[in-house]
mmCIF file of C-alpha atoms and ligand atoms in Angstrom:
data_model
loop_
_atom_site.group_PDB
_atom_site.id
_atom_site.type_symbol
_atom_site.label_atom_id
_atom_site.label_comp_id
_atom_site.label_asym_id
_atom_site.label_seq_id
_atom_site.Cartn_x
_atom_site.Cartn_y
_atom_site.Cartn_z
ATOM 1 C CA UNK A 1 -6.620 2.493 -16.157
ATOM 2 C CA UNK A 2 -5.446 4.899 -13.593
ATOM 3 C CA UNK A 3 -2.579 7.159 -13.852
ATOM 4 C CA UNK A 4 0.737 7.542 -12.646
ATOM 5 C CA UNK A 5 1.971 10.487 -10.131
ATOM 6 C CA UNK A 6 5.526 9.526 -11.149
ATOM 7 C CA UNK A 7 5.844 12.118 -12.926
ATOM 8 C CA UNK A 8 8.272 14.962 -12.840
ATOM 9 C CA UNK A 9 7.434 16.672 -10.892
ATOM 10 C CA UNK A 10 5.143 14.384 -8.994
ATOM 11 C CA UNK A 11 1.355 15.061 -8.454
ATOM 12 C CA UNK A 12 0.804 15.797 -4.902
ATOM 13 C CA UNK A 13 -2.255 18.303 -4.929
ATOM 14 C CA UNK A 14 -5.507 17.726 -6.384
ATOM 15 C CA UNK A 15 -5.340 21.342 -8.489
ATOM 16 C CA UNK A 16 -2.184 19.348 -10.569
ATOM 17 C CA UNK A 17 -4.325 15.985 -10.703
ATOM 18 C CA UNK A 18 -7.544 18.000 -11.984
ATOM 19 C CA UNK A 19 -4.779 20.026 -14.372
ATOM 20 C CA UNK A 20 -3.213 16.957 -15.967
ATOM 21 C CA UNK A 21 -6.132 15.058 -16.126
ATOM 22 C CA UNK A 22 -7.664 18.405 -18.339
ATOM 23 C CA UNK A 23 -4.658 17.649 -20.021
ATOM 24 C CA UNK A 24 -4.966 13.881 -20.767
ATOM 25 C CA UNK A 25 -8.939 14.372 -21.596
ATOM 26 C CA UNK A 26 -7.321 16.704 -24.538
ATOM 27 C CA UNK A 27 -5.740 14.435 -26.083
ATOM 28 C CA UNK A 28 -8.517 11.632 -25.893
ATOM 29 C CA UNK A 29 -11.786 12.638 -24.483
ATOM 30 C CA UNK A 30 -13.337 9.123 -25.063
ATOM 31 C CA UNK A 31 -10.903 8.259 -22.255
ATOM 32 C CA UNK A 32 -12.288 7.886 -18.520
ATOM 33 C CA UNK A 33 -9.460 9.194 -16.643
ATOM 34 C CA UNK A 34 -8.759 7.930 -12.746
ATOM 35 C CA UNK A 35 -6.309 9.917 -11.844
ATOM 36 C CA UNK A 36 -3.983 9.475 -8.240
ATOM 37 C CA UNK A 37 -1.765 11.895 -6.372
ATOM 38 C CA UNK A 38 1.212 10.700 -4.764
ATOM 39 C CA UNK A 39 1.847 9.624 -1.491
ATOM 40 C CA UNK A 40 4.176 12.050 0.157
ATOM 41 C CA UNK A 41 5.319 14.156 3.117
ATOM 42 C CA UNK A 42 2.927 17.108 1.915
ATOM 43 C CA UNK A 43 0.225 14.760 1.360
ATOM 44 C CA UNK A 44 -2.763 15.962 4.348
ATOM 45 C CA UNK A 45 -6.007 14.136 5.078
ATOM 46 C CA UNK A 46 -7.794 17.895 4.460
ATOM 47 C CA UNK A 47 -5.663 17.260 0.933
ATOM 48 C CA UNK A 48 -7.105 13.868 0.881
ATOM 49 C CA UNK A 49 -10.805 14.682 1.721
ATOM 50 C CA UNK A 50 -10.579 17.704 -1.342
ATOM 51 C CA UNK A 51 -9.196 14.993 -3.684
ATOM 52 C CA UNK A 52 -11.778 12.406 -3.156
ATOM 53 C CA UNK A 53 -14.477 15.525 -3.427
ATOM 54 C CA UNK A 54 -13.139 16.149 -6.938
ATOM 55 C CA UNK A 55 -13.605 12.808 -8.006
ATOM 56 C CA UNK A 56 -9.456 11.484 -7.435
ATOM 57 C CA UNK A 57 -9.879 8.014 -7.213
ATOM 58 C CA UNK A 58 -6.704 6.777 -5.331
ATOM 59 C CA UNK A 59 -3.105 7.609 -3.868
ATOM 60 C CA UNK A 60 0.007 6.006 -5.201
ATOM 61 C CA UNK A 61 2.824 5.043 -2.978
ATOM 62 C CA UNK A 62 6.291 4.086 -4.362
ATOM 63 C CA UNK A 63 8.893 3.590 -2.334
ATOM 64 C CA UNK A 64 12.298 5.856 -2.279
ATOM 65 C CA UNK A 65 14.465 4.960 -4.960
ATOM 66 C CA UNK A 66 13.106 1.634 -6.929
ATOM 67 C CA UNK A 67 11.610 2.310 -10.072
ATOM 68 C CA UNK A 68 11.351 5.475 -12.344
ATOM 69 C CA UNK A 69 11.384 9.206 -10.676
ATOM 70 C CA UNK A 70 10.602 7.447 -7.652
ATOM 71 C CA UNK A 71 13.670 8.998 -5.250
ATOM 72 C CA UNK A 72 11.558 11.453 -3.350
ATOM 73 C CA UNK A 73 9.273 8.514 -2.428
ATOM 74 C CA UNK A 74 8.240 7.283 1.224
ATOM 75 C CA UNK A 75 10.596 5.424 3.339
ATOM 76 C CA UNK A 76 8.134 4.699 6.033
ATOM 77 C CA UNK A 77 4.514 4.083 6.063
ATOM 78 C CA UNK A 78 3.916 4.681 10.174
ATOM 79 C CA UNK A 79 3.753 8.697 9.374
ATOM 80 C CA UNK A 80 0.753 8.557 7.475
ATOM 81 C CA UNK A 81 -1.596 6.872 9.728
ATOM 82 C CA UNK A 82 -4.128 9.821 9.461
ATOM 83 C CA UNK A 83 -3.795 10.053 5.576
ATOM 84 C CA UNK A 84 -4.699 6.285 5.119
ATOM 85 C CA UNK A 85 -7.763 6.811 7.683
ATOM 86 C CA UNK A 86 -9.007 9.674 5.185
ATOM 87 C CA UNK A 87 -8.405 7.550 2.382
ATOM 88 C CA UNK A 88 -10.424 5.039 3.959
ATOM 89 C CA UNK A 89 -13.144 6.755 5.366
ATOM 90 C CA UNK A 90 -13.482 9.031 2.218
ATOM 91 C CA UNK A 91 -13.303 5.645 -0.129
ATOM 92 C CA UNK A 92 -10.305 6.207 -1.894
ATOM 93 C CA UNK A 93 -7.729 3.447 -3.290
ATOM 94 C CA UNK A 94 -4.277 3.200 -1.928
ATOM 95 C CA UNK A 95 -1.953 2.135 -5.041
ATOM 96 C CA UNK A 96 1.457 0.331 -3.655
ATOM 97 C CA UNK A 97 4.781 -0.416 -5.530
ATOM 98 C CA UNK A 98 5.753 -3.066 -3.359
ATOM 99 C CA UNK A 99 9.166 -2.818 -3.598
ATOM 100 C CA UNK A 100 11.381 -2.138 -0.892
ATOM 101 C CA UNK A 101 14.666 -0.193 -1.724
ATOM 102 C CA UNK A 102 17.733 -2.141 -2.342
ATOM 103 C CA UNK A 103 19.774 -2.572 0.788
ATOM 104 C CA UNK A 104 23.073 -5.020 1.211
ATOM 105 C CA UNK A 105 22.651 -4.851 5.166
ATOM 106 C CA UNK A 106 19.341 -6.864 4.716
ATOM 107 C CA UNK A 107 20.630 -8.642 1.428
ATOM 108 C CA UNK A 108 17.598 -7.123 -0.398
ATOM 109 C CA UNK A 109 18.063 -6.234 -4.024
ATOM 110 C CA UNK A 110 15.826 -6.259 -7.491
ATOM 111 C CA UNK A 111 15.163 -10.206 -6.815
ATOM 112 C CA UNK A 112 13.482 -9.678 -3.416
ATOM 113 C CA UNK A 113 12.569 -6.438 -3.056
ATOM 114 C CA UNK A 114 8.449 -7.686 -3.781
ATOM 115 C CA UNK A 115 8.750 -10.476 -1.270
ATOM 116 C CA UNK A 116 10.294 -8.444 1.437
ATOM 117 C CA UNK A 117 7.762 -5.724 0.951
ATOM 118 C CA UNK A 118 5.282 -7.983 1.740
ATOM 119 C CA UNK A 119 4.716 -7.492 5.581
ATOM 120 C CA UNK A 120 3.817 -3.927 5.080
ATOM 121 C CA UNK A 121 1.069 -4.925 3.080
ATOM 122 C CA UNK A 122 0.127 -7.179 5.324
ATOM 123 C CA UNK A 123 0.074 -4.658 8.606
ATOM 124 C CA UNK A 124 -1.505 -1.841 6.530
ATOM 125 C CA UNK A 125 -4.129 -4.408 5.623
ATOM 126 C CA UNK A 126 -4.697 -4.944 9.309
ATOM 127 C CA UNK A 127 -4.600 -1.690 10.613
ATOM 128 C CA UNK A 128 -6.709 -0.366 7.681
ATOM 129 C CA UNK A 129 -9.180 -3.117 7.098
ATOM 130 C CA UNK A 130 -12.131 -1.142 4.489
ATOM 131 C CA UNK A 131 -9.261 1.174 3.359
ATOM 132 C CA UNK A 132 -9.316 -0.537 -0.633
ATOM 133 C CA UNK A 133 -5.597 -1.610 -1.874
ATOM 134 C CA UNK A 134 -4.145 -2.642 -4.505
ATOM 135 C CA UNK A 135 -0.604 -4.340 -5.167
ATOM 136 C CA UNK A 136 0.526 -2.867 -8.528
ATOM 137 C CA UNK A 137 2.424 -4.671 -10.935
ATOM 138 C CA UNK A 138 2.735 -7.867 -8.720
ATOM 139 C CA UNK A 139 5.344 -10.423 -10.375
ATOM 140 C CA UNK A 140 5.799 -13.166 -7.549
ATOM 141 C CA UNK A 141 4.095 -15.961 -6.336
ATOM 142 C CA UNK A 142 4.671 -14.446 -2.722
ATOM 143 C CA UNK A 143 2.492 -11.628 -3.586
ATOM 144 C CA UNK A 144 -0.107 -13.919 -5.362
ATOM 145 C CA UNK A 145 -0.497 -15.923 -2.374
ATOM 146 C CA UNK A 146 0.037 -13.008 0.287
ATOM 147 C CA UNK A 147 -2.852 -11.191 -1.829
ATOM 148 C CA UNK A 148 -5.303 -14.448 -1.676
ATOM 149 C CA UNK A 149 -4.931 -14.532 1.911
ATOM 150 C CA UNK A 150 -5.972 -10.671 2.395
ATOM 151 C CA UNK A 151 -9.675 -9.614 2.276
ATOM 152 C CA UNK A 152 -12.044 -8.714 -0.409
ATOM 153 C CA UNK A 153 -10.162 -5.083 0.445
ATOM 154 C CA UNK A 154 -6.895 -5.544 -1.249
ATOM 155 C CA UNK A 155 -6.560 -6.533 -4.677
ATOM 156 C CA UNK A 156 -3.405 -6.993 -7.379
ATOM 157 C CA UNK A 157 -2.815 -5.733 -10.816
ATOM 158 C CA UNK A 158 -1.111 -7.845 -13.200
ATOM 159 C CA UNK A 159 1.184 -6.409 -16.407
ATOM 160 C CA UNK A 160 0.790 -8.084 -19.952
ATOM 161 C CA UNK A 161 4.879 -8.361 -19.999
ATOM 162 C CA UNK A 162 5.057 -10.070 -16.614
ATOM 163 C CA UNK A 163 2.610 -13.059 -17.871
ATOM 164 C CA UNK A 164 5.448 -13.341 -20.543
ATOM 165 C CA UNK A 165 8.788 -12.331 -18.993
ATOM 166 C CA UNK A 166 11.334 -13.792 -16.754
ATOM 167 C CA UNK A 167 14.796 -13.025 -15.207
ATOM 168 C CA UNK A 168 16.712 -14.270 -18.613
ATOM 169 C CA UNK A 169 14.964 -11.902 -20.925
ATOM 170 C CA UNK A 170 16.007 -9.160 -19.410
ATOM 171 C CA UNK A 171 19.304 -9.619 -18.007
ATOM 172 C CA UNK A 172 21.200 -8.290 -20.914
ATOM 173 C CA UNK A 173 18.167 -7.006 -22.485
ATOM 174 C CA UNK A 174 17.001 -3.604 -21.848
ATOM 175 C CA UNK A 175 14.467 -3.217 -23.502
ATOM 176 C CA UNK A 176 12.751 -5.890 -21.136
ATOM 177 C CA UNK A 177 13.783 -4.205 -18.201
ATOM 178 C CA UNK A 178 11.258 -2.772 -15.818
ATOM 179 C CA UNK A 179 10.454 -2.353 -12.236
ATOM 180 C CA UNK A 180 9.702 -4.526 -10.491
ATOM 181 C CA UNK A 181 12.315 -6.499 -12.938
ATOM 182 C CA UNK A 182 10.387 -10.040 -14.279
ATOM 183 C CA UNK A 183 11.145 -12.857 -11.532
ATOM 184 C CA UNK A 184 11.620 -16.337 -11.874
ATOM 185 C CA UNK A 185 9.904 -19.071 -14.423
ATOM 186 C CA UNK A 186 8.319 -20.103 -11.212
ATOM 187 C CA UNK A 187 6.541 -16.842 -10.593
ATOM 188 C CA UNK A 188 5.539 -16.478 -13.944
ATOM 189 C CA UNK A 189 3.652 -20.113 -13.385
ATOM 190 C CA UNK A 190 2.076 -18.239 -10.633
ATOM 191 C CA UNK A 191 0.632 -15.010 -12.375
ATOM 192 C CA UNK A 192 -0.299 -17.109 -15.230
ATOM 193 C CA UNK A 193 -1.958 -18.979 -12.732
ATOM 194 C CA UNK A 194 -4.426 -16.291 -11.198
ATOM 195 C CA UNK A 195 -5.254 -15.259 -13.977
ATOM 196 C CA UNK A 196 -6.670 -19.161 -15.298
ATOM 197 C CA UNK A 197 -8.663 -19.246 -12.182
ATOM 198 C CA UNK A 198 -10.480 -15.550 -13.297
ATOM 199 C CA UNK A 199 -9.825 -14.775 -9.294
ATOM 200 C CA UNK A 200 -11.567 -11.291 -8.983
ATOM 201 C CA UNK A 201 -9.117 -9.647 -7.291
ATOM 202 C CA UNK A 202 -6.490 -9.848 -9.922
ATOM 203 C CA UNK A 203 -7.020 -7.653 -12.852
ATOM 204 C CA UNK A 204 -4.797 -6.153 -15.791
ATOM 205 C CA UNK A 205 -2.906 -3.262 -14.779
ATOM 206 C CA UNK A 206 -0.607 -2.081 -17.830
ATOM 207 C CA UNK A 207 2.070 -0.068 -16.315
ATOM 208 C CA UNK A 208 2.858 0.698 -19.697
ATOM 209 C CA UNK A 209 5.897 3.320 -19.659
ATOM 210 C CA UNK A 210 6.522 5.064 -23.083
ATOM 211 C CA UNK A 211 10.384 5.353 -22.657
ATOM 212 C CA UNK A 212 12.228 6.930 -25.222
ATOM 213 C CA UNK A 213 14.346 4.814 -28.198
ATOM 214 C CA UNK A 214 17.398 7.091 -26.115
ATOM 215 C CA UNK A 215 16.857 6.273 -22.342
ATOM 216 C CA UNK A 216 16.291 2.248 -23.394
ATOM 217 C CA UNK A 217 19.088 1.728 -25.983
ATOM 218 C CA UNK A 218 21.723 3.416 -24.455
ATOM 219 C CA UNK A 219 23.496 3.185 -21.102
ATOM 220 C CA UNK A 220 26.459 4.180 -19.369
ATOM 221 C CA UNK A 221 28.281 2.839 -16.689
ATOM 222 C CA UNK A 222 26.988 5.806 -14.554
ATOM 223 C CA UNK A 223 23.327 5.787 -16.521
ATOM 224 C CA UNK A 224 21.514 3.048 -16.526
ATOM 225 C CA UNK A 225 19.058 2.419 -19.064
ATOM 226 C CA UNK A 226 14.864 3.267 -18.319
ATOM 227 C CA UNK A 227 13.201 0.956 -16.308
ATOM 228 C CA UNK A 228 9.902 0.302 -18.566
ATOM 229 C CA UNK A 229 8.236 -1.752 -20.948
ATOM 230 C CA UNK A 230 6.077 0.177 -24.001
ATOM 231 C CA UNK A 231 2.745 -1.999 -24.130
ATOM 232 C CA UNK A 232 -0.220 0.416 -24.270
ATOM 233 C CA UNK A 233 -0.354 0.225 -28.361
ATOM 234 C CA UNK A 234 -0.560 -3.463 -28.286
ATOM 235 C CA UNK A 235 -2.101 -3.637 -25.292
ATOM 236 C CA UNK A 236 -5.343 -6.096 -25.527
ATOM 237 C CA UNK A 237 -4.229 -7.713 -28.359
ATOM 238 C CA UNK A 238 -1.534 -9.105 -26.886
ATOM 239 C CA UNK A 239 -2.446 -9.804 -23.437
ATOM 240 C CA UNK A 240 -5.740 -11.969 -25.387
ATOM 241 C CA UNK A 241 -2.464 -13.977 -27.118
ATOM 242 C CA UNK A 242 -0.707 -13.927 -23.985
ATOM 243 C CA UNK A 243 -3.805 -15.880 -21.932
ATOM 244 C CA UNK A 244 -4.468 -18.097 -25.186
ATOM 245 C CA UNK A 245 -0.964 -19.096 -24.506
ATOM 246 C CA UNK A 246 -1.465 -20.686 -21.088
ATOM 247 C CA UNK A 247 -5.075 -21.657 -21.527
ATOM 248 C CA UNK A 248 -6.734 -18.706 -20.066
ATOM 249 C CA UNK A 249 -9.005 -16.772 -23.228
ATOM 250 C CA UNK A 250 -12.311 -17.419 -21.804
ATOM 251 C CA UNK A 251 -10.741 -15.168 -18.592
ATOM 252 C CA UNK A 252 -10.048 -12.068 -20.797
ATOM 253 C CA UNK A 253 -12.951 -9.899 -20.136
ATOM 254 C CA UNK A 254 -12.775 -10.492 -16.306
ATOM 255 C CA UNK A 255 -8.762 -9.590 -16.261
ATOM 256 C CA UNK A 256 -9.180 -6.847 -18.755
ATOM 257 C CA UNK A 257 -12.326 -5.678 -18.155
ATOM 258 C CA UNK A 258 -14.668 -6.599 -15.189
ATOM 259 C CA UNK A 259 -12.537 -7.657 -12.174
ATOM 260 C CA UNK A 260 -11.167 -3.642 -12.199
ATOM 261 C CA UNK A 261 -14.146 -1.826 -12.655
ATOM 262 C CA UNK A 262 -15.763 -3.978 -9.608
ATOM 263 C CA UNK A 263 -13.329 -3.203 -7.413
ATOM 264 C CA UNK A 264 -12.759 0.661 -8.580
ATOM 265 C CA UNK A 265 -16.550 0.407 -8.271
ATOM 266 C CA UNK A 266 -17.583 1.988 -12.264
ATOM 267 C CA UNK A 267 -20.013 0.011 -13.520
ATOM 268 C CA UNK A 268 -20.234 -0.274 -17.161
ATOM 269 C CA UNK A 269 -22.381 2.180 -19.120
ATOM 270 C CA UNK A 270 -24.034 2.469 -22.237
ATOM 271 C CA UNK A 271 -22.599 5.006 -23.118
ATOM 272 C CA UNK A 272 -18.805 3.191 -22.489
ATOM 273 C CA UNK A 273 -17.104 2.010 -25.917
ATOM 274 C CA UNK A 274 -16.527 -2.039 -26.735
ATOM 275 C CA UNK A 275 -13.514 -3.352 -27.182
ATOM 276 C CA UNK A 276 -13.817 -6.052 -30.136
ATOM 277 C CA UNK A 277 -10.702 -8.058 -31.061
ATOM 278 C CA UNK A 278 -10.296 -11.137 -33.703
ATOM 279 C CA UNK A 279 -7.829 -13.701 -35.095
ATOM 280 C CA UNK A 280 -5.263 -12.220 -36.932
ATOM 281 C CA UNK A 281 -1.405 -12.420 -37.702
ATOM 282 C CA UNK A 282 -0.214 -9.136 -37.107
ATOM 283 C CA UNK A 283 3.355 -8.183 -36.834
ATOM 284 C CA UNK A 284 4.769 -6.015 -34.317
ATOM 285 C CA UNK A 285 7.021 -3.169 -35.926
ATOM 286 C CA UNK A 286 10.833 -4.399 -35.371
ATOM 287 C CA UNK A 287 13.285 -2.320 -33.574
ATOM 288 C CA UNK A 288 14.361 -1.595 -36.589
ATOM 289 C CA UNK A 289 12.073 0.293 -37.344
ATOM 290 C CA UNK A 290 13.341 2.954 -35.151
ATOM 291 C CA UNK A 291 16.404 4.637 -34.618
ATOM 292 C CA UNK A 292 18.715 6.406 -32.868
ATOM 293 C CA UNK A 293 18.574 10.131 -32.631
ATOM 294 C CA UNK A 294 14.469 9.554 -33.003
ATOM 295 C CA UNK A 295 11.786 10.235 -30.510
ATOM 296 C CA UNK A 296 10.393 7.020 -31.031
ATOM 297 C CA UNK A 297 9.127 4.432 -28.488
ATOM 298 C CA UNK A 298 10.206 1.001 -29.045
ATOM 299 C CA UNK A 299 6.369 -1.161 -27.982
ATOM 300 C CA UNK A 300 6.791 -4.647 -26.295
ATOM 301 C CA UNK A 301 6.713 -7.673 -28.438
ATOM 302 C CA UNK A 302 8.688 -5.587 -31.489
ATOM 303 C CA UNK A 303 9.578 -7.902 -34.265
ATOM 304 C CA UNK A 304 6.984 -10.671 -33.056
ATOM 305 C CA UNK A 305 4.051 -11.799 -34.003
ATOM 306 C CA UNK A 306 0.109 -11.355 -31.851
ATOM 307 C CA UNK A 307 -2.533 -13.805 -33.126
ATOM 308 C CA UNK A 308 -5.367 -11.054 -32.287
ATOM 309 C CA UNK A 309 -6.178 -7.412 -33.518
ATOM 310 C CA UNK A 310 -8.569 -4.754 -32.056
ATOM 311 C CA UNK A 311 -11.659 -4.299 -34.633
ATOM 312 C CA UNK A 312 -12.686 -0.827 -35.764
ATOM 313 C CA UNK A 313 -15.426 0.565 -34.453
ATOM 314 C CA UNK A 314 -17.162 1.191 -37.079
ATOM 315 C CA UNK A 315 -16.560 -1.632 -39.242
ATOM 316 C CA UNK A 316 -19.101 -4.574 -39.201
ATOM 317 C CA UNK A 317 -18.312 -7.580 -36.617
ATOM 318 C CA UNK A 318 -21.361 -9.574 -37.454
ATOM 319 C CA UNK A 319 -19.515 -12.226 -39.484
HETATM 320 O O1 DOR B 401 6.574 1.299 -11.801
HETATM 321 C C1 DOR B 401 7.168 1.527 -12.814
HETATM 322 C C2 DOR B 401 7.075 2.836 -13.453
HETATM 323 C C3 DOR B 401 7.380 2.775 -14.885
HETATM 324 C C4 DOR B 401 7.634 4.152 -15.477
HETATM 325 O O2 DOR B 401 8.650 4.370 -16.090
HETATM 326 O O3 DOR B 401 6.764 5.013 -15.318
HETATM 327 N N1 DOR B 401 8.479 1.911 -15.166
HETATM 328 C C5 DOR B 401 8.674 0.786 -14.472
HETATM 329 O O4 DOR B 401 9.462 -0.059 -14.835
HETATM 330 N N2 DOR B 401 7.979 0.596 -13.335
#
């Protein structure tokens, strides 16, 4: 799992990667952190060449204005011509939100902001052959297809909540409401898709984003509610009932597992825990289980129920 830069403020220099990821490995050391700076006007290839040196796996690129803390982000992509030839050349991973921002001059807005970002993918793809990409959070069958066509350079990530989410559960629904927003039924079909056919260049990426019960339950006419969906607690459970679903269980450890660390190049080690899940009925706390005036994250799924559960470590899986 790699980590986001969009924080506040953003990550930009190695020193505040290698500081936050100290951070992070507090909290869980088990936890092999890849950790990403953010793709910016301060952003040098000297900057670059020091990250890669101190083990910073990748650079994330989010265009101004589209999703969460993302309104200092990068309007053009021509400018950083020499960054993306150190990134290549030192073996790093680019990391796209392929939106573009909203625009009514080009009729672009949350429904075809993936499809319309597109074409840059395409020419940075051409102009940076061996530089390694990957299309976060992809949620059309445009992007599917436009990654299939690419080499074995580019690759996709995949959220659990876009295999289960489409336009009419979120419109009017904000706790389903995320960046980019879930497309049509359609698209769904497609990402469900990929993932049935254990492709190796699609693999899980979470993009799980632990709003608070506050930012996601209320909004104003002048504040709109957190873009986000809470998965990370839930996380392999579900997405192992989400591919049962649609036929696809026998692809879990690829999406999950395998299909990432081959393209992020980390080959599994002894030493590196295993995940073990079985059949259960477990219930998802309800949003009512939180409230107002709480800290609280809300997770995905609340109130429903996941046919699988994560096994203990230590408890005994022979049976
Ligand atoms: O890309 C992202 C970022 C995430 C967040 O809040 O960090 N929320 C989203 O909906 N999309």
């Amino acid at each position: 799992m790699s980590w986001h830069p969009n924080l506040k403020p953003p990550i930009t220099n190695t020193e505040q990667a290698l500081l936050y990821r100290a951070q992070l490995q507090a909290i869980d050391p088990a936890v092999e952190y890849l950790m990403t700076l953010y793709l910016c006007p301060e952003l040098t290839p000297e900057e670059v060449r020091k990250a890669a040196r101190a083990g910073i796996v990748g650079v994330k690129s989010y265009p101004r204005g589209v999703t969460t803390n993302s309104e200092g982000g990068i309007e053009s992509y021509d400018a950083y011509d020499a960054v993306f030839a150190a990134m290549e050349e030192a073996g790093m991973v680019l990391n796209l939100h392929g939106e573009v921002p909203s625009a009514a001059a080009t009729n672009t807005c949350v429904l075809n902001a993936e499809p319309a970002f597109l074409p840059h993918l395409r020419k940075l793809h051409a102009k940076f052959p061996k530089l390694r990409i990957v299309l976060e959070h992809a949620t059309t069958r445009a992007a599917v297809e436009c990654v299939k066509s690419l080499g074995d350079t580019v690759a996709c990530t995949i959220t659990a909540h876009h295999l289960a989410l489409t336009v009419d559960d979120w419109a009017g629904q904000a706790w389903h409401f995320c960046k980019p927003v879930a497309k049509y039924p359609d698209d769904r079909t497609a990402l469900q898709e990929v993932v049935r056919e254990g492709h190796p260049r699609f693999f899980l990426g979470s993009d799980s984003a632990p709003h608070p019960f506050e930012t996601k339950a209320t909004s104003t006419p002048t504040q709109p509610c957190a873009a986000g969906v809470y998965t990370s607690p839930i996380l392999l459970p579900l997405v192992a009932h989400l591919l049962e679903s649609f036929g696809a269980l026998d692809k879990l450890e690829g999406f999950v597992s395998k299909h990432g660390r081959a393209f992020y190049r980390r080959p599994v080690s002894e030493s590196d825990k295993r995940a073990v899940l079985r059949r259960a009925s477990s219930k998802v706390v309800g949003i009512e289980g939180y409230g107002a005036g709480q800290t609280h994250v809300v997770p995905f799924w609340a109130g429903k129920t996941i046919g699988w559960e994560m096994v203990e470590e230590k408890e005994d899986v022979s049976g």
